[in-house]
Coordinates of C-alpha atoms and ligand atoms in Angstrom, one line a residue:
M969 CA 127.5 127.3 87.7
S970 CA 124.6 127.4 85.2
L971 CA 121.1 126.6 86.1
H972 CA 119.8 123.1 85.2
R973 CA 116.3 123.3 83.9
I974 CA 113.9 120.4 84.6
I975 CA 110.7 120.2 82.7
L976 CA 107.8 118.3 84.3
K977 CA 104.2 117.7 83.3
N978 CA 101.8 120.3 84.6
G979 CA 99.9 118.0 86.9
A980 CA 100.9 115.5 89.6
D981 CA 104.0 114.2 87.8
L982 CA 105.3 111.9 90.5
D983 CA 107.1 109.8 88.0
G984 CA 108.9 112.7 86.3
F985 CA 109.8 114.2 89.7
R986 CA 111.2 110.8 90.9
R987 CA 113.4 110.5 87.8
A988 CA 114.5 114.1 88.1
V989 CA 115.5 113.7 91.8
R990 CA 117.5 110.6 91.0
W991 CA 119.5 112.3 88.3
L992 CA 120.0 115.5 90.3
M993 CA 121.2 113.6 93.3
A994 CA 123.5 111.4 91.2
E995 CA 125.0 114.6 89.7
E996 CA 125.1 116.3 93.2
L997 CA 123.2 119.3 91.9
A998 CA 122.0 121.5 94.8
P999 CA 118.5 123.2 94.6
Q1000 CA 120.0 126.6 93.9
H1001 CA 121.4 125.2 90.6
T1002 CA 118.0 123.9 89.4
A1003 CA 115.1 125.6 87.8
W1004 CA 111.7 123.8 87.4
S1005 CA 109.3 124.4 84.6
L1006 CA 105.9 123.0 83.9
E1007 CA 104.6 122.1 80.5
D1008 CA 101.3 120.5 79.5
A1009 CA 103.1 118.0 77.2
P1010 CA 106.8 117.8 77.8
G1011 CA 108.9 115.9 75.2
L1012 CA 107.3 112.6 74.2
F1013 CA 110.3 110.6 75.4
G1014 CA 111.1 112.7 78.3
D1015 CA 114.4 114.2 79.2
D1016 CA 117.2 111.8 78.2
R1017 CA 119.4 113.0 81.0
L1018 CA 116.9 111.6 83.5
R1019 CA 117.3 108.0 82.6
D1020 CA 119.0 105.2 84.6
A1021 CA 120.0 107.2 87.7
P1022 CA 120.0 105.0 90.8
P1023 CA 117.0 105.2 93.3
V1024 CA 117.4 107.4 96.3
P1025 CA 116.6 105.9 99.7
L1026 CA 114.2 108.3 101.4
P1027 CA 112.4 107.8 104.7
R1028 CA 108.9 106.7 104.4
S1029 CA 107.5 109.9 105.9
V1030 CA 109.3 112.0 103.3
A1031 CA 108.2 109.8 100.4
R1032 CA 104.6 110.2 101.6
L1033 CA 104.9 114.0 101.8
I1034 CA 106.2 114.0 98.2
E1035 CA 103.4 111.8 97.0
L1036 CA 100.9 114.4 98.3
G1037 CA 103.0 117.5 97.6
V1038 CA 103.3 116.8 93.8
C1039 CA 99.5 116.9 93.7
H1040 CA 99.4 120.5 95.0
S1041 CA 98.5 123.3 92.5
S1042 CA 101.4 125.6 93.5
P1043 CA 103.8 126.0 90.6
E1044 CA 106.6 126.0 93.2
R1045 CA 105.8 122.5 94.5
Y1046 CA 108.6 120.6 92.7
A1047 CA 111.3 123.2 93.7
L1048 CA 110.2 123.0 97.3
L1049 CA 110.0 119.2 97.4
Y1050 CA 113.5 119.0 95.9
Q1051 CA 114.8 121.4 98.6
L1052 CA 113.3 119.0 101.1
V1053 CA 114.9 115.9 99.5
W1054 CA 118.3 117.6 99.2
R1055 CA 118.3 118.5 102.9
V1056 CA 117.1 115.1 104.1
L1057 CA 119.8 113.4 102.1
N1058 CA 122.5 115.8 103.1
G1059 CA 122.6 115.2 106.8
E1060 CA 119.1 116.3 108.0
R1061 CA 117.4 112.9 107.9
D1062 CA 115.0 113.9 110.7
L1063 CA 114.2 117.2 109.2
L1064 CA 110.4 116.5 109.2
E1065 CA 110.5 116.5 113.0
I1066 CA 111.4 120.1 113.1
A1067 CA 107.9 121.5 112.6
S1068 CA 109.1 125.1 113.0
D1069 CA 111.4 124.8 110.0
P1070 CA 109.8 127.1 107.3
L1071 CA 110.3 124.6 104.5
V1072 CA 108.8 121.8 106.6
H1073 CA 105.9 124.0 107.5
R1074 CA 105.3 124.9 103.9
V1075 CA 105.5 121.4 102.5
D1076 CA 103.4 120.1 105.4
T1077 CA 100.7 122.7 104.7
M1078 CA 100.7 121.8 101.0
A1079 CA 100.2 118.1 101.9
R1080 CA 97.4 118.9 104.3
G1081 CA 95.7 121.0 101.6
V1082 CA 95.9 118.1 99.2
R1083 CA 94.5 115.6 101.8
R1084 CA 91.7 117.9 102.5
D1085 CA 90.9 118.3 98.8
L1086 CA 90.9 114.5 98.5
H1087 CA 88.4 114.1 101.3
K1088 CA 86.2 116.7 99.9
M1089 CA 86.2 115.0 96.6
Y1090 CA 85.4 111.6 98.2
A1091 CA 82.5 113.2 100.0
F1092 CA 81.1 115.5 97.2
V1093 CA 81.4 113.6 93.9
R1094 CA 77.9 112.7 92.8
F1095 CA 77.4 110.3 89.9
R1096 CA 74.5 110.8 87.5
R1097 CA 73.2 108.2 85.1
M1098 CA 74.1 108.9 81.5
K1099 CA 71.1 109.2 79.2
G1100 CA 70.6 107.0 76.2
E1101 CA 73.1 104.4 77.3
H1102 CA 72.3 100.7 76.7
L1103 CA 74.5 99.7 79.5
E1104 CA 74.3 101.6 82.8
R1105 CA 77.0 104.2 82.9
F1106 CA 77.5 107.0 85.4
A1107 CA 79.3 110.3 85.2
A1108 CA 80.2 113.0 87.6
W1109 CA 81.5 116.5 87.2
Y1110 CA 83.9 117.8 89.9
E1111 CA 86.2 120.7 90.3
P1112 CA 89.2 119.9 92.6
E1113 CA 91.5 122.5 93.9
H1114 CA 94.6 120.4 93.3
F1115 CA 95.9 117.8 90.9
I1116 CA 94.2 114.9 92.7
L1117 CA 92.5 113.0 90.0
E1118 CA 95.0 110.0 89.9
A1119 CA 95.4 110.0 93.7
S1120 CA 91.6 109.7 94.2
A1121 CA 91.2 106.7 91.8
P1122 CA 91.8 103.9 94.4
F1123 CA 89.0 105.3 96.6
F1124 CA 86.4 105.4 93.8
I1125 CA 87.4 102.0 92.4
D1126 CA 87.1 100.5 95.9
R1127 CA 83.7 102.2 96.4
F1128 CA 82.1 101.7 93.0
R1129 CA 84.0 98.7 91.6
S1130 CA 81.0 97.1 90.0
L1131 CA 79.8 100.3 88.2
D1132 CA 80.9 101.8 84.9
W1133 CA 81.8 105.4 85.8
T1134 CA 83.6 108.5 84.6
I1135 CA 84.7 111.5 86.5
L1136 CA 85.1 114.6 84.5
T1137 CA 87.2 117.5 85.8
P1138 CA 88.8 120.6 84.4
I1139 CA 92.2 119.0 85.0
G1140 CA 91.5 115.7 83.3
S1141 CA 89.0 112.8 83.3
M1142 CA 89.1 109.2 84.4
R1143 CA 87.0 106.2 83.5
W1144 CA 86.6 102.9 85.3
D1145 CA 84.9 100.3 83.1
R1146 CA 84.6 97.7 85.9
R1147 CA 88.0 96.2 85.0
E1148 CA 90.4 98.9 83.9
L1149 CA 91.1 102.5 84.7
S1150 CA 91.9 105.0 82.0
F1151 CA 92.7 108.7 82.0
G1152 CA 91.5 111.2 79.4
P1153 CA 91.7 114.9 78.6
A1154 CA 90.3 117.8 80.7
A1155 CA 86.5 118.3 80.4
R1156 CA 84.0 121.1 80.7
R1157 CA 81.0 121.2 83.0
G1158 CA 78.6 120.8 80.1
D1159 CA 80.2 117.4 79.2
A1160 CA 78.6 115.8 82.3
P1161 CA 74.9 114.7 82.3
D1162 CA 72.5 117.0 84.2
E1163 CA 69.2 116.5 86.1
D1164 CA 67.7 113.0 86.0
S1165 CA 66.0 110.4 88.2
V1166 CA 69.2 109.5 90.0
E1167 CA 69.1 112.9 91.6
E1168 CA 65.8 112.3 93.2
G1169 CA 67.3 109.5 95.2
W1170 CA 70.1 111.7 96.5
R1171 CA 67.8 114.5 97.5
G1172 CA 65.5 112.2 99.4
Y1173 CA 68.4 110.7 101.2
Y1174 CA 69.8 114.0 102.1
E1175 CA 66.5 115.4 103.4
S1176 CA 65.9 112.3 105.5
V1177 CA 69.3 112.5 107.3
F1178 CA 69.2 116.3 107.6
N1179 CA 68.8 117.1 111.3
P1180 CA 67.2 120.6 111.6
A1181 CA 68.4 121.1 115.2
R1182 CA 71.9 121.1 113.9
V1183 CA 71.4 123.8 111.3
N1184 CA 74.3 126.2 111.5
P1185 CA 74.6 127.8 108.1
T1186 CA 78.1 129.1 108.8
A1187 CA 79.5 125.7 109.8
M1188 CA 77.6 124.1 107.0
R1189 CA 79.1 126.4 104.4
A1190 CA 82.6 125.9 105.9
E1191 CA 82.2 122.1 105.7
M1192 CA 80.5 122.1 102.3
P1193 CA 81.7 125.3 100.7
K1194 CA 79.3 127.0 98.3
K1195 CA 81.7 126.2 95.5
Y1196 CA 80.8 122.5 95.9
W1197 CA 77.0 123.1 96.3
R1198 CA 76.4 123.5 92.6
N1199 CA 77.7 120.0 91.9
L1200 CA 75.3 118.4 94.4
P1201 CA 71.8 117.4 93.5
E1202 CA 70.9 117.8 97.2
A1203 CA 72.1 121.4 97.2
A1204 CA 68.8 122.3 95.6
S1205 CA 67.3 121.3 99.0
I1206 CA 69.6 123.3 101.2
P1207 CA 68.1 126.8 101.1
G1208 CA 64.6 125.3 101.6
L1209 CA 65.9 123.2 104.5
I1210 CA 67.5 126.2 106.2
Q1211 CA 64.3 128.3 105.8
T1212 CA 62.1 125.6 107.3
A1213 CA 64.6 124.6 109.9
S1214 CA 63.1 126.5 112.9
Q1215 CA 59.6 125.2 112.0
R1216 CA 61.0 121.7 111.8
V1217 CA 62.9 122.1 115.1
E1218 CA 59.7 123.0 116.9
A1219 CA 57.9 120.0 115.4
M1220 CA 60.8 117.9 116.5
I1221 CA 60.8 119.3 120.0
E1222 CA 57.1 118.5 120.4
Q1223 CA 57.8 115.0 119.2
E1224 CA 60.7 114.6 121.6
A1225 CA 58.6 115.7 124.5
T1226 CA 56.8 112.4 124.3
M1227 CA 59.9 110.3 124.0
P1228 CA 61.0 108.1 126.9
A1229 CA 63.3 109.7 129.5
K1230 CA 66.0 107.2 128.5
R1231 CA 66.9 109.4 125.6
T1232 CA 67.9 112.3 127.7
P1233 CA 71.7 111.7 127.6
E1234 CA 71.6 111.7 123.8
R1235 CA 69.7 115.0 123.7
A1236 CA 72.2 116.5 126.2
L1237 CA 74.9 115.4 123.9
E1238 CA 73.3 117.0 120.8
A1239 CA 72.7 120.2 122.7
M1240 CA 76.5 120.5 123.3
W1241 CA 77.0 120.8 119.6
D1242 CA 75.6 124.2 119.4
Q1243 CA 79.1 125.1 118.4
E1244 CA 80.3 122.2 116.3
P1245 CA 83.9 121.3 117.4
R1246 CA 86.3 122.3 114.7
T1247 CA 89.4 120.7 116.2
L1248 CA 90.2 117.5 118.2
Q1249 CA 90.9 119.7 121.2
E1250 CA 87.5 121.3 121.0
L1251 CA 85.9 117.9 120.7
N1252 CA 87.8 116.6 123.7
A1253 CA 86.7 119.5 125.7
V1254 CA 83.1 118.6 124.9
I1255 CA 83.7 115.0 125.9
A1256 CA 85.4 116.0 129.1
K1257 CA 82.5 118.4 130.0
A1258 CA 79.9 115.7 129.4
G1259 CA 81.4 113.3 132.0
P1260 CA 80.8 109.6 132.1
L1261 CA 77.5 108.1 131.1
V1262 CA 77.9 105.4 133.8
P1263 CA 79.4 106.7 137.0
G1264 CA 82.8 105.6 138.3
A1265 CA 85.4 106.5 135.7
T1266 CA 88.3 108.7 136.8
Q1267 CA 88.4 110.7 133.5
A1268 CA 87.6 110.6 129.9
V1269 CA 90.2 108.9 127.7
F1270 CA 90.5 110.7 124.4
G1271 CA 91.9 109.5 121.2
E1272 CA 95.7 109.8 120.8
G1273 CA 97.9 110.4 117.7
P1274 CA 98.7 112.8 114.9
E1275 CA 95.8 115.1 113.9
H1276 CA 95.8 113.7 110.4
A1277 CA 97.0 110.2 110.8
D1278 CA 96.6 107.7 107.9
I1279 CA 95.2 105.0 110.1
V1280 CA 92.6 105.3 112.9
F1281 CA 92.3 102.2 115.2
V1282 CA 89.1 102.1 117.1
G1283 CA 89.0 99.9 120.3
E1284 CA 86.1 99.3 122.7
Q1285 CA 86.6 101.4 125.9
P1286 CA 89.5 102.3 128.2
G1287 CA 90.4 99.7 130.7
D1288 CA 91.6 100.1 134.3
Q1289 CA 95.1 101.4 133.4
E1290 CA 93.8 103.6 130.6
D1291 CA 91.3 105.1 133.1
L1292 CA 94.1 105.9 135.6
Q1293 CA 96.7 107.2 133.1
G1294 CA 94.2 109.0 130.8
R1295 CA 95.7 107.4 127.6
P1296 CA 94.3 104.7 125.3
F1297 CA 95.8 101.2 125.0
V1298 CA 98.4 101.4 127.8
G1299 CA 97.3 98.4 129.8
P1300 CA 97.9 94.7 129.1
A1301 CA 95.9 94.6 125.8
G1302 CA 97.7 97.8 124.8
K1303 CA 101.1 96.3 125.4
L1304 CA 100.2 93.3 123.3
F1305 CA 98.8 95.6 120.6
D1306 CA 102.1 97.7 120.7
R1307 CA 104.1 94.5 120.1
A1308 CA 101.9 93.4 117.2
L1309 CA 102.0 96.9 115.6
R1310 CA 105.8 96.9 115.9
E1311 CA 106.1 93.4 114.3
A1312 CA 103.7 94.4 111.5
G1313 CA 105.9 97.5 110.8
I1314 CA 103.3 100.1 111.9
D1315 CA 104.6 103.0 114.0
R1316 CA 102.1 103.5 116.8
R1317 CA 103.1 107.2 117.0
Q1318 CA 102.0 107.7 113.3
A1319 CA 98.6 106.1 114.0
Y1320 CA 95.5 107.5 115.8
L1321 CA 94.2 105.3 118.5
T1322 CA 90.8 105.8 120.0
N1323 CA 87.8 104.0 121.6
A1324 CA 84.1 103.6 120.7
V1325 CA 83.3 104.5 124.4
K1326 CA 85.4 107.2 126.1
H1327 CA 85.0 106.2 129.8
F1328 CA 85.9 103.1 131.7
K1329 CA 82.9 101.0 132.8
F1330 CA 83.5 98.4 135.5
E1331 CA 82.2 96.3 138.3
Q1332 CA 83.9 96.7 141.7
R1333 CA 85.0 93.4 143.2
G1334 CA 86.9 94.0 146.4
H1335 CA 89.8 96.1 145.4
R1336 CA 89.6 95.2 141.8
R1337 CA 87.7 97.0 139.1
I1338 CA 86.6 94.4 136.5
H1339 CA 85.9 95.5 133.0
A1340 CA 82.1 95.6 132.1
K1341 CA 81.1 95.5 128.4
P1342 CA 79.3 98.6 127.3
T1343 CA 75.7 98.1 126.2
A1344 CA 74.5 99.0 122.6
G1345 CA 72.8 102.1 124.1
E1346 CA 76.0 103.3 125.6
V1347 CA 77.9 102.7 122.4
K1348 CA 75.2 104.7 120.6
H1349 CA 75.5 107.5 123.1
Y1350 CA 79.2 107.9 122.3
R1351 CA 78.9 107.4 118.6
P1352 CA 78.5 111.1 117.4
W1353 CA 81.9 111.8 119.1
L1354 CA 83.6 109.0 117.3
M1355 CA 82.1 110.1 114.0
K1356 CA 83.3 113.6 114.7
E1357 CA 86.8 112.4 115.5
L1358 CA 86.9 110.5 112.1
E1359 CA 85.7 113.6 110.3
L1360 CA 88.4 115.7 111.9
V1361 CA 91.3 113.2 111.5
R1362 CA 90.2 112.2 107.9
P1363 CA 92.2 109.0 107.9
R1364 CA 92.9 106.8 104.8
L1365 CA 91.8 103.7 106.7
V1366 CA 89.6 103.1 109.8
V1367 CA 90.2 99.8 111.7
A1368 CA 87.6 98.3 113.9
L1369 CA 89.2 96.3 116.7
G1370 CA 86.5 93.9 117.9
G1371 CA 82.7 93.8 118.0
T1372 CA 82.1 97.0 120.0
A1373 CA 84.1 99.1 117.6
L1374 CA 82.3 97.5 114.7
L1375 CA 78.9 98.2 116.3
A1376 CA 79.9 101.8 116.8
L1377 CA 81.1 102.2 113.2
T1378 CA 78.3 100.4 111.5
G1379 CA 75.4 100.5 113.9
K1380 CA 75.1 96.7 113.6
S1381 CA 76.2 93.8 115.8
T1382 CA 78.0 91.4 113.5
P1383 CA 80.3 88.6 114.6
I1384 CA 83.9 89.4 113.8
S1385 CA 84.5 85.9 112.5
R1386 CA 81.9 86.7 109.7
S1387 CA 83.1 90.2 108.8
R1388 CA 86.8 90.1 109.4
G1389 CA 88.8 91.8 106.6
R1390 CA 88.3 94.8 104.3
A1391 CA 85.2 96.9 104.9
Q1392 CA 83.6 100.3 104.2
F1393 CA 82.5 102.5 107.0
G1394 CA 80.4 105.3 105.5
P1395 CA 82.9 107.4 103.5
Y1396 CA 85.9 105.6 105.0
R1397 CA 87.8 102.6 103.8
G1398 CA 87.8 100.2 106.7
Y1399 CA 89.2 97.0 108.0
I1400 CA 87.7 94.7 110.7
T1401 CA 89.8 92.5 113.0
V1402 CA 89.8 91.1 116.5
H1403 CA 90.4 93.2 119.6
P1404 CA 93.8 92.5 121.2
S1405 CA 92.2 91.6 124.5
Y1406 CA 90.6 88.6 122.7
L1407 CA 94.1 87.2 122.2
L1408 CA 94.8 87.6 126.0
R1409 CA 91.7 85.6 126.9
L1410 CA 92.3 82.6 124.7
P1411 CA 92.7 79.4 126.9
D1412 CA 95.9 77.6 125.6
E1413 CA 99.2 78.6 124.1
A1414 CA 98.7 76.9 120.7
T1415 CA 95.4 78.7 120.0
K1416 CA 97.0 82.0 121.3
R1417 CA 99.9 81.6 118.9
E1418 CA 97.6 80.9 115.9
A1419 CA 95.3 83.8 116.7
Y1420 CA 98.3 86.2 117.2
A1421 CA 99.7 85.2 113.8
A1422 CA 96.3 85.9 112.2
F1423 CA 96.1 89.2 113.9
L1424 CA 99.6 90.1 112.6
D1425 CA 98.5 89.1 109.1
D1426 CA 95.6 91.6 109.5
L1427 CA 97.9 94.3 110.7
R1428 CA 100.3 93.8 107.8
R1429 CA 97.4 94.1 105.3
I1430 CA 96.3 97.2 107.2
H1431 CA 99.8 98.6 106.8
D1432 CA 99.7 97.9 103.0
L1433 CA 96.2 99.3 102.6
A1434 CA 97.2 102.5 104.2
G1435 CA 99.7 103.0 101.5
A1436 CA 103.2 101.7 102.2
D1437 CA 105.4 99.6 100.0
P1438 CA 104.9 96.1 101.3
E1439 CA 108.6 95.2 101.0
T1440 CA 110.6 98.2 101.9
G1441 CA 108.1 100.1 103.9
E1442 CA 109.0 103.0 101.6
L1443 CA 106.8 104.8 99.1
P1444 CA 107.1 105.1 95.4
L1445 CA 109.9 107.6 95.2
A1446 CA 112.4 105.1 96.5
A1447 CA 111.0 102.2 94.5
E1448 CA 111.5 101.4 90.9
Ligands
URA1223 N1 90.9 98.1 125.3 C1 90.3 99.1 124.5 O1 89.5 98.8 123.7 N2 90.8 100.3 124.6 C2 91.8 100.7 125.4 O2 92.2 101.8 125.4 C3 92.4 99.7 126.2 C4 91.9 98.4 126.2

């Protein structure tokens, strides 16, 4: 049998790939009979053969992998993704669960690389004001590793909706004019504006948040590779900051010697970060070693879920059952939460569940241990761990369940009734809703029913925001 050549756009051509897959599946053409080529401008009207083939029903997890995989810079990406689709649709529906399968491993690694690249882009794009503009316009130059320009757009629109901005990259450019998004050709570094007053603001900000006791140039370079430094106005400060770090640490130690003894737990916590945890396991080891801030808890209860989950749910603290079992959300509030997640179409196993405070705090009343709310100081004590968890998981969406989680994520005590809905927690898209235990505490059945329905609405929005098709639960490949 001859080889069928499919020509796709040299970029993240999800649309082209989707059409190709439909046609290939309709024709029952196995991967070994296909050859994939990339062109900068494939035929204006596309390949006629690829029209009108019926959609293919793919599991959500596979569609999601494809969405990410097509953004990868490897020229083999489409061939590999088609092999995956072929196997999934030919009897291996649960293929993704076999992590040891070489193809699954390869595609998964590609998807992770793309995710990482997206997070770097979210963190390191810096806008500069364009000179000589009547209206305020901003532009940024950025060099991604993969074809992530389109995939990054929702984040930047969400974050800078009211600004007129352009992001220029060697793989293309995109502009948001406060209403519409448009894509343009590749750019060169010199097309973006350089030094100006906006940069002073960034530098000042960076110097003020830079904690000299944490200077670890190796870790710093790993997190913010040199490659990215040149795009950052604050990078001009980095060598100076490193040089003066030991001086500044001494000054800080002197200053801390006069601080009240109450701060000791926090200092102890910082001291444990001599080696910044690079994985969730390392982070959990630090938490376990630190022990409870308030005595009594059986064990630390760590976050639970996939290492790179799309959604992180942040609760308050473990309860009695969680403390005994060593897992989050397994007691009465957890059971209610499970039910609501199921009804909203969210698979708990695909999400990452954690708490603002990692140990159970309680009052002993006879044989019973009654939950005691953590103080703002206790929440602050645990905060660096939560932030590190988010940094390691790098979710698409962070959900605050109740006031304690919100305090941990924002540093502010805001009533949930006033802040409920979409939010931004630092670099993360966020959502604020009630804690499931609030529903358990409501006095009468009618109020409970109403509050549960509102909670379900929130979870459905969370599900949509995290990227699934609201009707089918599937992602674009299966949809028209
Ligand atoms: N409530 C929380 O906030 N977290 C748990 O893990 C259990 C109950």
